[in-house]
Short mmCIF file of C-alpha atoms in Angstrom, two decimals:
data_model
loop_
_atom_site.label_atom_id
_atom_site.label_comp_id
_atom_site.label_asym_id
_atom_site.label_seq_id
_atom_site.Cartn_x
_atom_site.Cartn_y
_atom_site.Cartn_z
CA MET R 11 9.79 -24.23 13.21
CA ASN R 12 6.96 -26.37 11.84
CA LEU R 13 8.00 -26.65 8.17
CA LYS R 14 5.19 -28.99 7.13
CA SER R 15 2.54 -26.72 8.63
CA ILE R 16 4.08 -23.69 6.93
CA LEU R 17 4.06 -25.42 3.54
CA ASN R 18 0.49 -26.62 4.07
CA LEU R 19 -0.88 -23.20 4.93
CA PHE R 20 1.27 -21.62 2.25
CA SER R 21 -0.13 -23.99 -0.40
CA ILE R 22 -3.71 -23.21 0.65
CA LEU R 23 -3.03 -19.48 0.36
CA ILE R 24 -1.57 -19.96 -3.13
CA LEU R 25 -4.56 -22.08 -4.15
CA PHE R 26 -6.82 -19.35 -2.82
CA PHE R 27 -4.96 -16.76 -4.91
CA SER R 28 -5.42 -18.81 -8.09
CA PHE R 29 -9.18 -18.12 -8.02
CA SER R 30 -8.45 -14.43 -8.71
CA TYR R 31 -7.57 -15.28 -12.32
CA ILE R 32 -11.19 -16.11 -13.05
CA LEU R 33 -12.10 -12.41 -13.21
CA PRO R 34 -9.52 -11.47 -15.91
CA ILE R 35 -10.69 -14.53 -17.87
CA VAL R 36 -14.24 -13.17 -17.78
CA VAL R 37 -13.03 -9.72 -18.87
CA SER R 38 -11.03 -11.25 -21.71
CA ILE R 39 -14.10 -13.14 -22.92
CA ILE R 40 -16.27 -10.00 -22.76
CA PHE R 41 -13.81 -7.84 -24.73
CA ASN R 42 -12.41 -10.67 -26.87
CA ASP R 43 -8.99 -9.08 -26.45
CA GLY R 44 -6.88 -12.13 -27.35
CA ALA R 45 -5.39 -12.61 -23.87
CA LEU R 46 -7.68 -15.45 -22.76
CA LYS R 47 -5.00 -18.11 -23.21
CA ILE R 48 -2.60 -16.21 -20.94
CA PHE R 49 -4.91 -16.27 -17.92
CA ILE R 50 -6.12 -19.84 -18.46
CA ILE R 51 -2.52 -21.09 -18.48
CA THR R 52 -1.71 -19.04 -15.37
CA LEU R 53 -4.81 -20.26 -13.54
CA ILE R 54 -3.93 -23.89 -14.25
CA LEU R 55 -0.27 -23.47 -13.20
CA ILE R 56 -1.02 -21.69 -9.91
CA ALA R 57 -3.94 -23.97 -9.03
CA LEU R 58 -1.83 -27.08 -9.66
CA LEU R 59 1.01 -25.70 -7.57
CA GLY R 60 -1.30 -24.93 -4.64
CA SER R 61 -3.18 -28.22 -4.92
CA LEU R 62 0.01 -30.28 -5.11
CA GLY R 63 1.48 -28.56 -2.06
CA ALA R 64 -1.74 -28.94 -0.05
CA PHE R 65 -1.98 -32.64 -0.98
CA MET R 66 1.61 -33.42 -0.06
CA THR R 67 1.32 -31.71 3.34
CA ARG R 68 -2.21 -32.83 4.22
CA GLY R 69 -2.77 -33.67 7.88
CA ALA R 70 -0.20 -31.14 9.08
CA ASP R 71 -0.53 -29.69 12.56
CA ASN R 72 -1.59 -26.07 12.02
CA ASN R 73 -0.55 -24.63 15.38
CA LEU R 74 1.73 -21.84 14.20
CA SER R 75 4.29 -19.97 16.26
CA GLN R 76 5.19 -16.31 15.86
CA LYS R 77 8.30 -17.33 13.94
CA ASP R 78 6.16 -19.39 11.55
CA GLY R 79 3.91 -16.37 10.99
CA PHE R 80 6.85 -14.19 9.92
CA VAL R 81 8.10 -16.81 7.47
CA ILE R 82 4.66 -17.36 5.90
CA ILE R 83 4.01 -13.65 5.44
CA VAL R 84 7.36 -12.89 3.78
CA LEU R 85 7.37 -16.00 1.58
CA PHE R 86 3.76 -15.47 0.57
CA TRP R 87 4.35 -11.94 -0.68
CA ILE R 88 7.46 -13.00 -2.58
CA VAL R 89 5.83 -16.03 -4.21
CA LEU R 90 2.63 -14.06 -4.77
CA SER R 91 4.60 -11.46 -6.72
CA LEU R 92 6.31 -14.19 -8.75
CA ALA R 93 2.99 -15.89 -9.47
CA GLY R 94 1.40 -12.57 -10.30
CA SER R 95 4.12 -11.86 -12.85
CA ILE R 96 3.24 -14.84 -15.06
CA PRO R 97 0.51 -13.08 -17.13
CA PHE R 98 2.84 -10.14 -17.77
CA TYR R 99 5.64 -12.48 -18.86
CA LEU R 100 3.34 -14.49 -21.14
CA SER R 101 2.16 -11.23 -22.71
CA GLY R 102 5.72 -10.48 -23.88
CA MET R 103 7.32 -8.50 -21.06
CA SER R 104 10.80 -9.39 -19.82
CA GLY R 105 11.21 -11.41 -16.63
CA ILE R 106 12.39 -8.52 -14.44
CA ASP R 107 9.76 -6.14 -15.86
CA SER R 108 7.05 -8.73 -15.14
CA ILE R 109 8.20 -9.18 -11.54
CA PHE R 110 8.54 -5.41 -11.10
CA GLU R 111 5.00 -4.82 -12.39
CA SER R 112 3.55 -7.61 -10.26
CA MET R 113 5.40 -6.52 -7.11
CA SER R 114 4.29 -2.94 -7.71
CA GLY R 115 0.69 -4.06 -8.06
CA ILE R 116 0.41 -6.42 -5.11
CA THR R 117 2.24 -3.98 -2.78
CA THR R 118 -0.03 -1.14 -4.04
CA THR R 119 3.02 0.89 -5.07
CA GLY R 120 1.80 1.90 -8.52
CA ALA R 121 5.21 2.20 -10.20
CA THR R 122 5.05 0.79 -13.71
CA ALA R 123 7.63 -0.49 -16.18
CA ILE R 124 5.14 -0.12 -19.05
CA SER R 125 5.53 2.96 -21.26
CA ASN R 126 2.29 2.57 -23.24
CA ILE R 127 -0.41 1.33 -20.88
CA GLU R 128 -3.33 1.87 -23.24
CA ALA R 129 -1.87 -0.63 -25.71
CA LEU R 130 -2.45 -3.51 -23.27
CA PRO R 131 -5.45 -5.85 -23.64
CA GLU R 132 -8.41 -4.95 -21.43
CA SER R 133 -8.04 -8.12 -19.37
CA LEU R 134 -4.40 -7.33 -18.58
CA LEU R 135 -5.33 -3.75 -17.68
CA PHE R 136 -8.02 -5.08 -15.36
CA TYR R 137 -5.58 -7.61 -13.89
CA ARG R 138 -3.17 -4.81 -12.90
CA GLN R 139 -5.99 -3.07 -11.04
CA LEU R 140 -7.10 -6.34 -9.44
CA LEU R 141 -3.59 -6.99 -8.08
CA GLN R 142 -3.68 -3.65 -6.29
CA TRP R 143 -7.16 -4.20 -4.95
CA MET R 144 -6.23 -7.58 -3.49
CA GLY R 145 -3.01 -6.21 -2.06
CA GLY R 146 -4.72 -3.19 -0.55
CA MET R 147 -6.09 -4.75 2.58
CA GLY R 148 -3.87 -7.76 2.24
CA LEU R 149 -4.71 -11.13 0.85
CA ILE R 150 -3.67 -12.56 4.19
CA VAL R 151 -6.57 -10.87 5.97
CA LEU R 152 -8.99 -12.11 3.33
CA ALA R 153 -7.61 -15.62 3.72
CA ILE R 154 -8.08 -15.40 7.48
CA ALA R 155 -11.79 -14.78 6.96
CA VAL R 156 -11.98 -18.04 5.00
CA MET R 157 -9.37 -20.25 6.67
CA PRO R 158 -11.44 -20.87 9.83
CA LEU R 159 -13.98 -22.53 7.56
CA LEU R 160 -11.20 -24.92 6.57
CA GLY R 161 -10.32 -25.60 10.19
CA ILE R 162 -7.21 -23.45 10.10
CA GLY R 163 -6.57 -20.66 12.60
CA GLY R 164 -4.95 -17.45 11.42
CA GLY R 165 -4.55 -15.23 14.47
CA GLN R 166 -0.77 -15.15 14.37
CA ILE R 167 -0.67 -14.29 10.68
CA TYR R 168 -3.20 -11.50 11.21
CA LYS R 169 -1.05 -9.92 13.90
CA THR R 170 2.04 -10.16 11.69
CA GLU R 171 0.34 -8.72 8.62
CA ILE R 172 -1.50 -5.74 10.11
CA PRO R 173 0.94 -3.13 11.45
CA GLY R 174 0.36 -0.32 13.90
CA ALA R 175 -2.66 -0.03 16.13
CA MET R 176 -4.70 -2.68 14.35
CA GLY R 177 -2.06 -5.31 14.96
CA GLU R 178 -2.55 -4.92 18.70
CA GLN R 179 -6.30 -5.02 18.94
CA ARG R 180 -9.21 -7.07 17.70
CA LEU R 181 -12.29 -5.19 16.61
CA THR R 182 -14.34 -8.31 17.30
CA PRO R 183 -13.73 -11.26 19.65
CA ARG R 184 -12.88 -13.57 16.74
CA ILE R 185 -10.17 -12.99 14.12
CA LYS R 186 -12.47 -14.33 11.41
CA GLU R 187 -15.13 -11.75 12.26
CA THR R 188 -12.52 -8.99 12.34
CA ALA R 189 -11.25 -9.86 8.87
CA GLN R 190 -14.80 -10.08 7.52
CA ALA R 191 -15.65 -6.67 9.00
CA LEU R 192 -12.58 -5.09 7.42
CA TRP R 193 -13.30 -6.60 4.02
CA SER R 194 -16.96 -5.66 4.09
CA ILE R 195 -15.95 -2.03 4.64
CA TYR R 196 -13.25 -2.29 1.97
CA PHE R 197 -15.63 -3.88 -0.54
CA GLY R 198 -18.37 -1.38 0.26
CA LEU R 199 -16.07 1.57 -0.36
CA THR R 200 -15.02 0.03 -3.69
CA VAL R 201 -18.60 -0.47 -4.87
CA LEU R 202 -19.62 3.05 -3.86
CA CYS R 203 -16.55 4.57 -5.51
CA ALA R 204 -17.18 2.65 -8.77
CA LEU R 205 -20.82 3.74 -8.80
CA LEU R 206 -19.93 7.41 -8.35
CA TYR R 207 -17.24 7.19 -11.03
CA TYR R 208 -19.76 5.70 -13.46
CA ILE R 209 -22.44 8.30 -12.67
CA ASN R 210 -19.93 11.06 -13.36
CA GLY R 211 -18.89 9.88 -16.81
CA MET R 212 -16.54 6.91 -16.63
CA SER R 213 -17.31 3.75 -18.58
CA VAL R 214 -18.19 0.65 -16.54
CA PHE R 215 -14.74 -0.80 -17.21
CA ASP R 216 -12.88 2.37 -16.18
CA ALA R 217 -15.15 2.97 -13.19
CA VAL R 218 -14.58 -0.51 -11.72
CA SER R 219 -10.87 -0.50 -12.57
CA HIS R 220 -10.17 2.90 -11.05
CA ALA R 221 -12.36 2.22 -8.01
CA MET R 222 -10.20 -0.79 -7.18
CA SER R 223 -6.93 1.15 -7.39
CA THR R 224 -8.39 4.22 -5.64
CA VAL R 225 -9.66 2.36 -2.59
CA ALA R 226 -6.46 0.28 -2.53
CA ILE R 227 -4.43 3.53 -2.67
CA GLY R 228 -2.55 1.91 -5.53
CA GLY R 229 -2.39 4.45 -8.33
CA PHE R 230 -2.51 2.13 -11.35
CA SER R 231 -4.69 3.45 -14.16
CA THR R 232 -6.01 2.14 -17.46
CA HIS R 233 -4.75 5.30 -19.18
CA ASP R 234 -1.30 6.83 -19.58
CA GLU R 235 -2.64 10.19 -18.39
CA SER R 236 -4.04 8.63 -15.20
CA ILE R 237 -7.06 10.50 -13.76
CA GLY R 238 -6.14 13.48 -15.94
CA PHE R 239 -7.42 11.51 -18.97
CA PHE R 240 -11.02 12.21 -17.93
CA ASN R 241 -10.51 15.97 -17.42
CA SER R 242 -13.41 16.07 -14.98
CA PHE R 243 -13.39 18.02 -11.73
CA SER R 244 -16.22 15.90 -10.33
CA ILE R 245 -14.24 12.70 -10.94
CA GLU R 246 -11.22 14.29 -9.28
CA LEU R 247 -13.29 15.20 -6.21
CA ILE R 248 -14.59 11.62 -5.98
CA CYS R 249 -11.03 10.35 -6.29
CA ILE R 250 -9.82 12.74 -3.56
CA THR R 251 -12.67 11.67 -1.25
CA PHE R 252 -11.97 7.96 -1.53
CA MET R 253 -8.19 8.36 -1.38
CA LEU R 254 -8.71 10.12 1.95
CA LEU R 255 -11.22 7.55 3.22
CA SER R 256 -8.78 4.74 2.44
CA ALA R 257 -5.97 6.66 4.12
CA PHE R 258 -7.95 6.74 7.39
CA SER R 259 -7.54 3.94 9.88
CA PHE R 260 -10.10 1.23 9.15
CA THR R 261 -10.58 1.02 12.89
CA LEU R 262 -12.34 4.39 12.66
CA HIS R 263 -14.53 3.15 9.81
CA TYR R 264 -15.45 0.11 11.86
CA PHE R 265 -16.50 2.17 14.87
CA ALA R 266 -18.42 4.63 12.70
CA ILE R 267 -20.29 1.93 10.75
CA TYR R 268 -20.67 -1.03 13.10
CA LYS R 269 -20.65 0.76 16.47
CA ARG R 270 -22.39 3.92 15.23
CA LYS R 271 -19.74 6.20 16.67
CA PRO R 272 -18.90 8.66 13.85
CA LEU R 273 -17.43 11.15 16.35
CA LYS R 274 -14.39 8.86 16.49
CA TYR R 275 -13.25 10.60 13.30
CA ILE R 276 -13.26 14.00 15.00
CA TYR R 277 -11.59 12.95 18.23
CA ASP R 278 -8.88 10.75 16.74
CA PRO R 279 -5.53 12.56 17.29
CA GLU R 280 -3.78 10.76 14.42
CA LEU R 281 -6.46 11.76 11.93
CA ARG R 282 -6.29 15.37 13.08
CA PHE R 283 -2.52 15.28 12.69
CA PHE R 284 -2.87 13.74 9.20
CA PHE R 285 -5.20 16.55 8.08
CA SER R 286 -2.89 19.15 9.63
CA ILE R 287 0.03 17.86 7.57
CA LEU R 288 -2.14 17.78 4.44
CA LEU R 289 -3.33 21.35 4.98
CA LEU R 290 0.23 22.51 5.65
CA ILE R 291 1.49 20.93 2.43
CA ILE R 292 -1.33 22.46 0.39
CA VAL R 293 -0.78 25.94 1.85
CA ILE R 294 3.00 25.86 1.35
CA SER R 295 2.57 24.53 -2.21
CA LEU R 296 0.11 27.31 -3.01
CA LEU R 297 2.53 29.92 -1.64
CA LEU R 298 5.42 28.46 -3.63
CA SER R 299 3.26 28.44 -6.74
CA THR R 300 2.14 32.04 -6.16
CA PHE R 301 5.59 33.47 -5.58
CA ASN R 302 7.24 31.39 -8.29
CA ASN R 303 7.18 33.67 -11.31
CA VAL R 304 7.28 30.93 -13.93
CA ASN R 305 4.72 29.73 -16.46
CA ASN R 306 4.81 26.11 -15.38
CA SER R 307 3.56 26.62 -11.82
CA PRO R 308 0.63 24.28 -11.01
CA SER R 309 -2.90 25.54 -10.51
CA SER R 310 -4.80 25.32 -7.22
CA ARG R 311 -6.78 22.39 -8.61
CA GLU R 312 -3.58 20.50 -9.47
CA ILE R 313 -2.01 21.23 -6.10
CA LEU R 314 -5.09 20.01 -4.21
CA PHE R 315 -5.31 16.75 -6.12
CA HIS R 316 -1.59 15.95 -6.15
CA SER R 317 -1.18 16.84 -2.46
CA VAL R 318 -3.86 14.32 -1.48
CA SER R 319 -2.55 11.75 -3.94
CA MET R 320 1.03 12.01 -2.64
CA LEU R 321 0.31 12.19 1.10
CA THR R 322 -2.00 9.17 0.89
CA THR R 323 0.74 7.44 -1.18
CA THR R 324 -1.72 6.73 -4.01
CA GLY R 325 0.22 8.17 -6.94
CA PHE R 326 -2.62 9.27 -9.23
CA SER R 327 -2.06 12.42 -11.30
CA ILE R 328 -4.16 14.83 -13.33
CA SER R 329 -1.33 16.60 -15.16
CA ASN R 330 2.33 16.29 -16.05
CA SER R 331 4.28 17.50 -13.02
CA THR R 332 7.76 17.12 -14.55
CA ASP R 333 7.92 20.85 -15.40
CA TRP R 334 6.68 22.03 -12.01
CA PRO R 335 9.04 23.99 -9.76
CA PHE R 336 11.29 21.44 -8.04
CA SER R 337 10.45 22.86 -4.60
CA ILE R 338 6.78 21.88 -4.96
CA SER R 339 7.52 18.41 -6.36
CA PHE R 340 10.02 17.73 -3.57
CA LEU R 341 7.61 18.95 -0.88
CA LEU R 342 4.93 16.55 -2.13
CA LEU R 343 7.45 13.71 -2.15
CA ILE R 344 8.35 14.47 1.49
CA GLY R 345 4.64 14.27 2.30
CA ALA R 346 4.66 10.69 0.99
CA PHE R 347 7.41 9.85 3.48
CA ILE R 348 4.98 10.75 6.28
CA GLY R 349 2.22 8.74 4.64
CA ALA R 350 -1.26 7.69 5.66
CA CYS R 351 -2.74 6.69 9.02
CA SER R 352 -2.02 3.44 10.82
CA GLY R 353 -4.45 0.64 10.05
CA SER R 354 -5.08 2.06 6.58
CA VAL R 355 -4.06 0.66 3.21
CA GLY R 356 -1.59 3.50 2.62
CA GLY R 357 2.18 3.48 2.85
CA GLY R 358 4.89 5.71 4.30
CA VAL R 359 6.26 5.90 7.83
CA LYS R 360 2.64 6.40 9.00
CA SER R 361 1.25 9.49 10.69
CA TRP R 362 0.98 7.92 14.16
CA ARG R 363 4.73 7.20 14.23
CA VAL R 364 5.57 10.76 13.18
CA LEU R 365 3.15 12.09 15.79
CA ILE R 366 4.75 10.00 18.54
CA MET R 367 8.27 11.03 17.49
CA LEU R 368 7.37 14.73 17.51
CA ASN R 369 5.71 14.49 20.92
CA HIS R 370 8.58 12.46 22.32
CA ALA R 371 11.11 14.99 21.01
CA TYR R 372 9.09 17.82 22.56
CA LYS R 373 8.95 15.98 25.87
CA ASN R 374 12.74 15.56 25.91
CA ILE R 375 13.30 19.23 25.05
CA MET R 376 11.04 20.23 27.96
CA LYS R 377 12.94 17.80 30.17
CA ILE R 378 16.20 19.60 29.35
CA ILE R 379 14.65 22.97 30.20
CA HIS R 380 12.97 21.66 33.35
CA PRO R 381 15.11 18.72 34.60
CA ASN R 382 13.01 18.08 37.70
CA SER R 383 9.65 18.08 35.97
CA VAL R 384 7.58 14.92 35.57
CA LEU R 385 6.32 14.75 32.01
CA SER R 386 4.27 12.04 30.35
CA LEU R 387 4.00 11.34 26.65
CA LYS R 388 0.40 11.72 25.53
CA ILE R 389 -1.32 11.31 22.19
CA GLY R 390 -4.71 12.89 22.60
CA THR R 391 -5.99 11.78 26.01
CA LYS R 392 -4.01 8.53 26.09
CA SER R 393 -0.59 8.15 27.66
CA VAL R 394 2.08 6.45 25.56
CA ASP R 395 4.66 4.30 27.28
CA ASP R 396 8.29 5.26 26.72
CA GLN R 397 8.91 1.75 25.45
CA VAL R 398 6.49 2.43 22.59
CA ALA R 399 8.28 5.68 21.74
CA THR R 400 11.62 3.87 21.82
CA SER R 401 10.23 1.23 19.47
CA VAL R 402 9.00 3.91 17.07
CA TRP R 403 12.39 5.62 17.05
CA GLY R 404 13.97 2.22 16.45
CA PHE R 405 11.72 1.69 13.43
CA PHE R 406 12.55 5.14 12.10
CA SER R 407 16.28 4.50 12.49
CA ILE R 408 16.03 1.24 10.52
CA TYR R 409 13.87 3.03 7.96
CA VAL R 410 16.47 5.77 7.41
CA ILE R 411 19.36 3.27 7.26
CA SER R 412 17.44 1.13 4.75
CA PHE R 413 16.64 4.20 2.65
CA VAL R 414 20.27 5.35 2.58
CA ILE R 415 21.59 1.89 1.64
CA LEU R 416 19.01 1.50 -1.14
CA LEU R 417 19.78 5.04 -2.35
CA LEU R 418 23.52 4.31 -2.55
CA ILE R 419 22.91 1.08 -4.46
CA THR R 420 20.58 2.88 -6.87
CA LEU R 421 23.13 5.66 -7.42
CA VAL R 422 25.80 3.07 -8.18
CA SER R 423 23.49 1.60 -10.83
CA GLY R 424 23.77 4.85 -12.80
CA LEU R 425 20.70 6.94 -11.92
CA ASP R 426 21.14 10.64 -11.20
CA PHE R 427 20.57 11.77 -7.60
CA GLU R 428 17.13 13.32 -8.16
CA SER R 429 15.77 10.23 -9.92
CA ALA R 430 17.44 7.80 -7.48
CA PHE R 431 16.26 9.66 -4.35
CA SER R 432 12.67 9.90 -5.58
CA ALA R 433 12.59 6.34 -6.96
CA VAL R 434 13.75 4.80 -3.67
CA GLY R 435 11.41 7.06 -1.70
CA ALA R 436 8.47 6.28 -3.99
CA CYS R 437 9.02 2.52 -3.85
CA LEU R 438 9.88 2.27 -0.15
CA ASN R 439 6.77 4.31 0.70
CA ASN R 440 4.64 2.41 -1.85
CA LEU R 441 3.89 5.64 -3.69
CA GLY R 442 4.81 4.87 -7.32
CA PRO R 443 5.74 7.90 -9.46
CA GLY R 444 8.97 9.71 -8.70
CA LEU R 445 10.91 12.62 -10.14
CA GLY R 446 13.35 12.91 -13.04
CA VAL R 447 13.49 9.91 -15.37
CA VAL R 448 10.98 7.96 -13.24
CA SER R 449 8.29 10.64 -13.18
CA ASP R 450 6.17 8.89 -15.83
CA ASN R 451 7.32 5.27 -15.66
CA TYR R 452 10.30 3.09 -14.79
CA SER R 453 10.82 1.55 -18.23
CA SER R 454 14.11 3.36 -18.95
CA ILE R 455 16.05 2.22 -15.86
CA SER R 456 18.27 -0.88 -15.78
CA SER R 457 17.12 -4.36 -14.80
CA PHE R 458 19.40 -4.27 -11.76
CA THR R 459 17.79 -1.04 -10.54
CA LYS R 460 14.32 -2.47 -11.07
CA GLY R 461 15.30 -5.44 -8.92
CA VAL R 462 16.53 -3.16 -6.14
CA LEU R 463 13.36 -1.07 -6.28
CA ALA R 464 11.17 -4.19 -6.27
CA PHE R 465 12.91 -5.20 -3.03
CA ALA R 466 12.22 -1.68 -1.70
CA MET R 467 8.51 -2.12 -2.48
CA LEU R 468 8.39 -5.37 -0.52
CA LEU R 469 10.35 -3.79 2.34
CA GLY R 470 7.87 -0.91 2.51
CA ARG R 471 4.78 -3.12 2.21
CA LEU R 472 5.94 -5.29 5.13
CA GLU R 473 6.94 -2.18 7.10
CA ILE R 474 10.63 -3.15 7.13
CA PHE R 475 10.80 -5.14 10.38
CA THR R 476 8.75 -8.11 9.14
CA LEU R 477 11.17 -8.66 6.26
CA LEU R 478 14.43 -7.75 7.99
CA VAL R 479 13.74 -9.90 11.04
CA ILE R 480 13.92 -13.13 9.01
CA LEU R 481 17.26 -12.03 7.52
CA THR R 482 18.93 -12.03 10.93
CA PRO R 483 20.89 -15.14 12.08
CA MET R 484 19.22 -14.91 15.52
CA PHE R 485 15.81 -15.54 13.94
CA TRP R 486 16.95 -18.91 12.59
CA ALA R 487 18.80 -19.95 15.75
CA LYS R 488 17.06 -22.65 17.79
#
């Protein structure tokens, strides 16, 4: 393992991250909200740390191995969350609450430890949204678009950071061009979303802030009532549209925009499966609401919005769902376990994995019925190797084991089963809001539980294997 190279690249990434504090500084100056000193101090600290590390490791050989890539990715997200927590801590939050909030932002989880969001200074509100926007596509990919200009290659990091289909293919011959293409699409969606929000009644500040968390599928809001604060059906439709667009694989966006092949959306089997699951959840929720003879059943408008928000693992809301029938709330939570498409900025197990597992299970059932038959596993028109299916089942097994262990630890900490189950599920799937005592925020739970859930967020953001692999003794063996 090339320790000097890791520290050199790591320092450059941290230095790169320090520039993000310029935007909250500008916002603080515009609104004169009294938080300017917080972000200036943070900018200086992070910039000095990155500069010092880069200076001390200058001249390092930047040929990175796969093992180096794993270490950089995991350490970067951990240190990034710690660095991101400094403004929250300087604003008066406790250490664990600051780390929880920062981890939730940068992993696009959207769980908050703040009970009164609207009391925060505008610059700190904007900073929360900015953390999610940067974490949405991954700061690593953005850095890869810039690092070649510094003479540093980033191919191995790119492959480690982007899971699923996009980790196995390059949209363009060069990694730099791939990262730039992804970010141009991501930035374009953000600008368009902000513009539509503004046209339909949001202030400039709210429009930009919510556009960043919508396209990032983060779920942070500048208001305690989330999207419901605006009470606008047109804003809700815009939010639904961009949550769905961000839940699609960015590979499809690339082909539609750069290759002029919009029919890729129609023929993509994963996207069709994703919409099938969404439609199924909406229909079942509507039936449960119809046949549930209680006054607190959600309306069709609420079911539509919350179904999209939960399945895409965004976490926005337009009403208080704590009094909804438990069957509907639990169904929506299960939808978040399935999650968005591969190559998107969403969380969850990912639709392509669920699709492969279902097809593989069907194939094995048919094999039992017809032992002599020759069956191949196909997703759409493409055959899937059994080794891929085995790998997916392996991921799912580790996912379930991780969930159960985290659930047991959370139960031991004192949470009731409903709150613990939903909190672990919401954090592991990078969703945010849960059920029970964590339906609005996570401020009432213990510091120990917040620490466990922050680890769950990181585990989900790195899709489990990337984090767990460096915890194995074999990884560190020569």
